[in-house]
Short mmCIF file of C-alpha atoms in Angstrom, two decimals:
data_model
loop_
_atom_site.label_atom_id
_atom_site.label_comp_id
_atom_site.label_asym_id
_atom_site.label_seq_id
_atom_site.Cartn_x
_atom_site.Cartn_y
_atom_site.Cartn_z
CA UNK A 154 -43.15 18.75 12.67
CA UNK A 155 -39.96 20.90 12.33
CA UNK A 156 -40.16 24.57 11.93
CA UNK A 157 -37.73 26.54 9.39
CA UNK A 158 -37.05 29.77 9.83
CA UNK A 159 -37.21 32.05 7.10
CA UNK A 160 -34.98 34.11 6.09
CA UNK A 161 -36.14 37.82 5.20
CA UNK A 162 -35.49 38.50 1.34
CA UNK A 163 -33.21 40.83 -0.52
CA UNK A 164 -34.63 44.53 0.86
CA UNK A 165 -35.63 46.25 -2.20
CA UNK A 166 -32.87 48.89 -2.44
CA UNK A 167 -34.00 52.77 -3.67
CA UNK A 168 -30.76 54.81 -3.61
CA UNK A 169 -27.88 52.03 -5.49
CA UNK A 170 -29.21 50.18 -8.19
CA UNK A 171 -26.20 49.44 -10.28
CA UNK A 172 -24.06 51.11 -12.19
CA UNK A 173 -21.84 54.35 -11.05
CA UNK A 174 -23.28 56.11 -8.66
CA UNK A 175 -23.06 60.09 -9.54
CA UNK A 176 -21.25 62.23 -6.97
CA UNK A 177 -22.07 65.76 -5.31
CA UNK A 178 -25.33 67.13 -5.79
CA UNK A 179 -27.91 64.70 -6.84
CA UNK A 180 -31.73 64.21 -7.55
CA UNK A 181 -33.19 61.46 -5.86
CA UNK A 182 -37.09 60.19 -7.05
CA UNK A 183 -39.66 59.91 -4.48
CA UNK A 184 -39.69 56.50 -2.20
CA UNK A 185 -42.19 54.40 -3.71
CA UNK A 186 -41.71 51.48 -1.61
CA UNK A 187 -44.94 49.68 -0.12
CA UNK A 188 -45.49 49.00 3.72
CA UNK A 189 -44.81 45.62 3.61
CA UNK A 190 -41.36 46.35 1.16
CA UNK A 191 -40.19 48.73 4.26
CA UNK A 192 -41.17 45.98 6.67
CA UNK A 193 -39.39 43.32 5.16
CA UNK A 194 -36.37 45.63 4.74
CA UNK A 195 -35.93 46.20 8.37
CA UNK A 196 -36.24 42.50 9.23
CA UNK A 197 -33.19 41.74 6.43
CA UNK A 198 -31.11 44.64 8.15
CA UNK A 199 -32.47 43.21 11.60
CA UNK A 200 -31.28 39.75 11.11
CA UNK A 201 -27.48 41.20 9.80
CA UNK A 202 -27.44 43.74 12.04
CA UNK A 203 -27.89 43.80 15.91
CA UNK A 204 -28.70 47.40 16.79
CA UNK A 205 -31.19 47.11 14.15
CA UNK A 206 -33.16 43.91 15.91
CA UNK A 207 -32.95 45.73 19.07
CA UNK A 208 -35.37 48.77 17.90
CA UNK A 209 -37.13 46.73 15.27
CA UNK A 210 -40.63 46.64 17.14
CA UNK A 211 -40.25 50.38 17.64
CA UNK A 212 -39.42 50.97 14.06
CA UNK A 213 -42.02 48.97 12.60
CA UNK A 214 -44.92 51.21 14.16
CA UNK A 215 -43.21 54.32 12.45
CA UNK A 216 -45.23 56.01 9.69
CA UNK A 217 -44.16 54.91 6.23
CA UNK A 218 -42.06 57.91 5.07
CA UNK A 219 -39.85 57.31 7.93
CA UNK A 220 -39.41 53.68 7.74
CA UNK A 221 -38.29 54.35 4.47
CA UNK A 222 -35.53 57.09 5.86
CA UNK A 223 -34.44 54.34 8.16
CA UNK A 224 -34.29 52.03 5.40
CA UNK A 225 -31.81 54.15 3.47
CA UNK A 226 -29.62 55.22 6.38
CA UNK A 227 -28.90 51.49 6.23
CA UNK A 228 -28.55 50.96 2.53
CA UNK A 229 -26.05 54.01 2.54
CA UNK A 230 -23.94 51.60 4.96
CA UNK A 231 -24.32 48.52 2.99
CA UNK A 232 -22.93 50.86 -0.11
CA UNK A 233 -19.16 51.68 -0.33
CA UNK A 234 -17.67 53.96 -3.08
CA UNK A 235 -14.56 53.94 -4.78
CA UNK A 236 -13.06 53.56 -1.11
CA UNK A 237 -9.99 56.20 -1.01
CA UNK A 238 -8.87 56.87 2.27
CA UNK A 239 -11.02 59.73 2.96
CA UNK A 240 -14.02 57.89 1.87
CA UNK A 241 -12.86 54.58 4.26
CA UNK A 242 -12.86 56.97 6.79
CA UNK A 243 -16.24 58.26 6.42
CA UNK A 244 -17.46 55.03 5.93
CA UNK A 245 -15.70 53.55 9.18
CA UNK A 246 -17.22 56.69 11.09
CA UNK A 247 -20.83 56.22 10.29
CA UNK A 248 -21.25 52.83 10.27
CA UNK A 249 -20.05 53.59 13.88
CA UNK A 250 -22.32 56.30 14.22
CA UNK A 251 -25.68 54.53 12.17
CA UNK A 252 -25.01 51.91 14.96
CA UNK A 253 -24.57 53.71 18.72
CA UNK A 254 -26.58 56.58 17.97
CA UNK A 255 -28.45 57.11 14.39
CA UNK A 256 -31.01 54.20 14.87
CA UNK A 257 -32.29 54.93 18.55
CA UNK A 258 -32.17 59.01 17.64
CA UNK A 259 -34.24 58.44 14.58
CA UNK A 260 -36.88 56.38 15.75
CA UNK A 261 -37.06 59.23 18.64
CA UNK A 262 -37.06 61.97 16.29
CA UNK A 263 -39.98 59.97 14.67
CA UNK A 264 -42.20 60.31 17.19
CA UNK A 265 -41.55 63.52 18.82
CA UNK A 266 -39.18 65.88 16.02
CA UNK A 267 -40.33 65.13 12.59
CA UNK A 268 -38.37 67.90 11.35
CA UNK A 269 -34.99 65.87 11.96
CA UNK A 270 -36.38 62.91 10.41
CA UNK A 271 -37.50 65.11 7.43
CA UNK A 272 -33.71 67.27 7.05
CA UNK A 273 -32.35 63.80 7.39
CA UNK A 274 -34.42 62.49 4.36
CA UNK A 275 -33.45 65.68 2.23
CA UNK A 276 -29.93 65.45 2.74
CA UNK A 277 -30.03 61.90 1.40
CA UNK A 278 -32.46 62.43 -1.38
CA UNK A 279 -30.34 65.55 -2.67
CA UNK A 280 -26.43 64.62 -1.71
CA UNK A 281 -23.70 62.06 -2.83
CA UNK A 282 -22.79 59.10 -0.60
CA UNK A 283 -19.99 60.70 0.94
CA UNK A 284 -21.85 63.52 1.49
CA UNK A 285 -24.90 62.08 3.19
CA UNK A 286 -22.62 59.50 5.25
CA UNK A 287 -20.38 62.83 6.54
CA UNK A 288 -23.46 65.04 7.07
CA UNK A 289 -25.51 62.19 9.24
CA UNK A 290 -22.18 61.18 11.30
CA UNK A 291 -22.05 65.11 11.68
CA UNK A 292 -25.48 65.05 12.98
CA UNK A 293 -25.29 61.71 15.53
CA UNK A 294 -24.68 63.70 18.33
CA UNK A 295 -28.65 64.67 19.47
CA UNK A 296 -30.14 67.11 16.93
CA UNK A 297 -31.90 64.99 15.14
CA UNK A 298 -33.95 65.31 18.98
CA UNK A 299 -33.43 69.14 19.30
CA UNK A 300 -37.01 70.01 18.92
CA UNK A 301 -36.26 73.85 19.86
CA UNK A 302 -34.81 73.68 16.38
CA UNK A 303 -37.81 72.25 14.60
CA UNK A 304 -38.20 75.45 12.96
CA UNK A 305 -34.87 75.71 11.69
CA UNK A 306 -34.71 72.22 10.33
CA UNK A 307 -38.20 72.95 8.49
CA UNK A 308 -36.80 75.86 6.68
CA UNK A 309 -33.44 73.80 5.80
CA UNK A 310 -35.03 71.40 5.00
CA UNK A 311 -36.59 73.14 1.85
CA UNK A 312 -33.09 74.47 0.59
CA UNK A 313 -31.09 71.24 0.72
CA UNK A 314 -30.95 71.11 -2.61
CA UNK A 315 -29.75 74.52 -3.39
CA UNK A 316 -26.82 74.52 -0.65
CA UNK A 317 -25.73 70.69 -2.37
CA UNK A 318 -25.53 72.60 -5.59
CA UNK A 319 -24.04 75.53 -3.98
CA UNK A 320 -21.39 73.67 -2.55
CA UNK A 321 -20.73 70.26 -3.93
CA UNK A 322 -20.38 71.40 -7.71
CA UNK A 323 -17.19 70.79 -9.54
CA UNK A 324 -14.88 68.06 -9.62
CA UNK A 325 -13.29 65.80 -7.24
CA UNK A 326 -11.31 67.29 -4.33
CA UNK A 327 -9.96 63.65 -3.06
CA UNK A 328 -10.47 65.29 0.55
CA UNK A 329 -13.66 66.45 2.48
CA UNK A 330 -13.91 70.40 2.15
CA UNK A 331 -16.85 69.98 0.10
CA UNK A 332 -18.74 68.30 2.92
CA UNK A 333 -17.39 70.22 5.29
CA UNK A 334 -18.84 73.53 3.53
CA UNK A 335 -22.19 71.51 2.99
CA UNK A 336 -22.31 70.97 6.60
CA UNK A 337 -21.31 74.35 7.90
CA UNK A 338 -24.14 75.82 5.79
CA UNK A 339 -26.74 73.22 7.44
CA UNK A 340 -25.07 74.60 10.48
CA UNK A 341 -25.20 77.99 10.02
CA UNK A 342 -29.31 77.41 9.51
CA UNK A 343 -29.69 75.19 12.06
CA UNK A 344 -29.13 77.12 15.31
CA UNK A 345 -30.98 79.10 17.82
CA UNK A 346 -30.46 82.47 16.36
CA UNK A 347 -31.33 82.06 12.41
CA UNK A 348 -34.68 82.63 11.23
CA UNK A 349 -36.51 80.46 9.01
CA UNK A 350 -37.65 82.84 6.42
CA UNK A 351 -34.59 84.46 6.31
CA UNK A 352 -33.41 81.41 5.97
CA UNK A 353 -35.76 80.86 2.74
CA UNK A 354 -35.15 84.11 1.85
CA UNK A 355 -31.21 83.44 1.01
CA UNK A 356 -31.42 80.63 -1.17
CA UNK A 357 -34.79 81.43 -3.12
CA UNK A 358 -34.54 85.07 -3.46
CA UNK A 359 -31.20 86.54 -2.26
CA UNK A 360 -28.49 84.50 -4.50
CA UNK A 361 -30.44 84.10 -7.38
CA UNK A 362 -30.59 88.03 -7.32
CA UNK A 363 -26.92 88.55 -6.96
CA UNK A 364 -25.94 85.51 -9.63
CA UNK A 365 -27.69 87.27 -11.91
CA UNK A 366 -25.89 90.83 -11.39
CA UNK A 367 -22.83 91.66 -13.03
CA UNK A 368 -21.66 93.05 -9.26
CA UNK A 369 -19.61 91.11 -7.31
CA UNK A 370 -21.29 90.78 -3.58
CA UNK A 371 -20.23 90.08 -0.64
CA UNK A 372 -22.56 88.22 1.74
CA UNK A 373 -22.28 87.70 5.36
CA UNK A 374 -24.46 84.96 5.69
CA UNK A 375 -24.47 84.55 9.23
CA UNK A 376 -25.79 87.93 9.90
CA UNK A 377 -28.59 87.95 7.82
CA UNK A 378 -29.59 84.52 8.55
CA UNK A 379 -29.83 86.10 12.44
CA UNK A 380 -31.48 88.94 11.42
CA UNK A 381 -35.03 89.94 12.86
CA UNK A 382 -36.09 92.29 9.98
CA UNK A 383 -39.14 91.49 8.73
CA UNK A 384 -38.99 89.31 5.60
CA UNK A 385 -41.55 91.67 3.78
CA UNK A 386 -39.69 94.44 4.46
CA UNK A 387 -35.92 93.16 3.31
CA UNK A 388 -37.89 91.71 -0.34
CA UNK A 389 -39.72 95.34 -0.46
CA UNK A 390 -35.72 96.71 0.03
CA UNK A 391 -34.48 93.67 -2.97
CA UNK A 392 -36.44 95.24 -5.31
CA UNK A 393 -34.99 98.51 -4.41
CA UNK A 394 -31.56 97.78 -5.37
CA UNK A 395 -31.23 97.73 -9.02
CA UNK A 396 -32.07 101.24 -8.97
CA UNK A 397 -30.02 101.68 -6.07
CA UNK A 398 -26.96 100.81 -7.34
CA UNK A 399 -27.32 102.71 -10.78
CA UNK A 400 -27.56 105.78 -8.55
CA UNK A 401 -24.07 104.96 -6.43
CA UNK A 402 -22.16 104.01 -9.43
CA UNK A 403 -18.64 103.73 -8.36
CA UNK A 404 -19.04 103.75 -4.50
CA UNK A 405 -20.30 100.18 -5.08
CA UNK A 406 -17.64 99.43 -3.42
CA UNK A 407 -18.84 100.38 -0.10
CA UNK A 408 -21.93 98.79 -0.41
CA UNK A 409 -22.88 96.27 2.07
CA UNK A 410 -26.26 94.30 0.57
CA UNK A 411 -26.66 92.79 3.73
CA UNK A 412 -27.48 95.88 5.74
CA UNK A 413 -28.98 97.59 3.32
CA UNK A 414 -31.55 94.96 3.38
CA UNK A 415 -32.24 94.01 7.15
CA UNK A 416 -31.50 97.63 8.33
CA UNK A 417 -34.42 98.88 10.34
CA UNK A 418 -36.58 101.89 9.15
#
């Protein structure tokens, strides 16, 4: 009796379904792919793809959520936009990346940094193509396994989707800077020195106070990021400055919001 091999079917694809795919700052729904969908993903992209089949019995004893991170890392390489230079570029890059370092890191972070696996699956669930192809090539060098900065990615994690509508609004730039300022945002948060809440802080308390004030303010956000003031403290000092400001009046001007917040008592 002969035996035929099968051949794994179409994966069931989460993140390009048809039709045009929106760019910048986007809202992905939840993965609701079975087990067995994710499993029969990785053996399609196994059988096309060698790096894949060399990790596959290592990624097949991942929990589901990650699986299904894996699984979109390589649908973002099967997908190609409207392929301008810059965009060829990106793609050529992490395919390159996805390949020598993405897979193996991934499965790693898995097991021993869930945080990395988790920042990866925000940046894809709330960014463009582009975006999430430039921010994961960004990445392929070993953070994804920095678990000193488990914290960090925790926190980041939770604001993906304001810095991708922070920076990726407005139209298209036919270059990278908007990626670039994505990524130098995820970089500013994940490092040694920032603190998660402050980190929180920014993005859920901090801008939405300032967008909403006639003032113009300037905010270094590398230095309050680092700051150790306690978070407490610096939203006790928030609610201070309405007030604050009416008394000042035209000396505004010298007003630094930043150290008026995280200055010590």
């Amino acid at each position: 009796m002969f035996k035929i091999n099968s051949v794994p079917k179409e994966p069931v694809r989460r993140l390009f379904t048809g039709g045009f795919s929106k760019m910048g700052a986007v809202k992905r729904s939840n993965d609701c792919r079975t087990y067995n969908v994710l499993q029969n993903n990785i053996d399609y992209y196994a059988d096309k793809i060698p790096e894949v089949k060399k990790f596959i019995k290592e990624i097949k004893t991942l929990n589901p959520k990650d699986l299904g991170t894996i699984c979109d890392t390589l649908e973002l390489a099967e997908y190609h936009a409207m392929l301008t230079p810059v965009e060829a570029a990106v793609d050529k890059a992490y395919s390159k990346s996805l390949k020598e370092n993405l897979i193996p890191q991934m499965v790693k972070a898995s097991k021993e940094n869930p945080e990395g696996m988790d920042l990866v699956n925000a940046i894809i669930n709330n960014t463009d193509s582009t975006t999430s192809k430039y921010a994961l090539h960004v990445m392929s060098g070993g953070v994804l396994n920095n678990k000193s900065l488990a914290r960090q990615m925790n926190a980041t994690t939770k604001i993906v989707s304001e810095i991708a509508q922070e920076t990726l609004s407005g139209g298209y730039t036919m270059d990278l800077s908007k990626q670039e300022r994505f990524m130098s945002f995820v970089k500013l948060f994940v490092q040694p020195d920032a603190q998660p809440d402050m980190i929180k802080f920014l993005f859920k308390k901090l801008i939405p106070f300032t967008d909403k004030r006639p003032e113009r303010f300037g905010i270094d956000v590398v230095d309050f990021v680092n700051s150790k003031a306690d978070v407490e403290d610096v939203s006790a000092r928030l609610k201070m400055v309405p007030e604050f400001l009416e008394n000042i009046g035209d000396k505004f001007k010298d007003f630094d919001i930043v150290k008026f917040l995280t200055k010590e008592k």
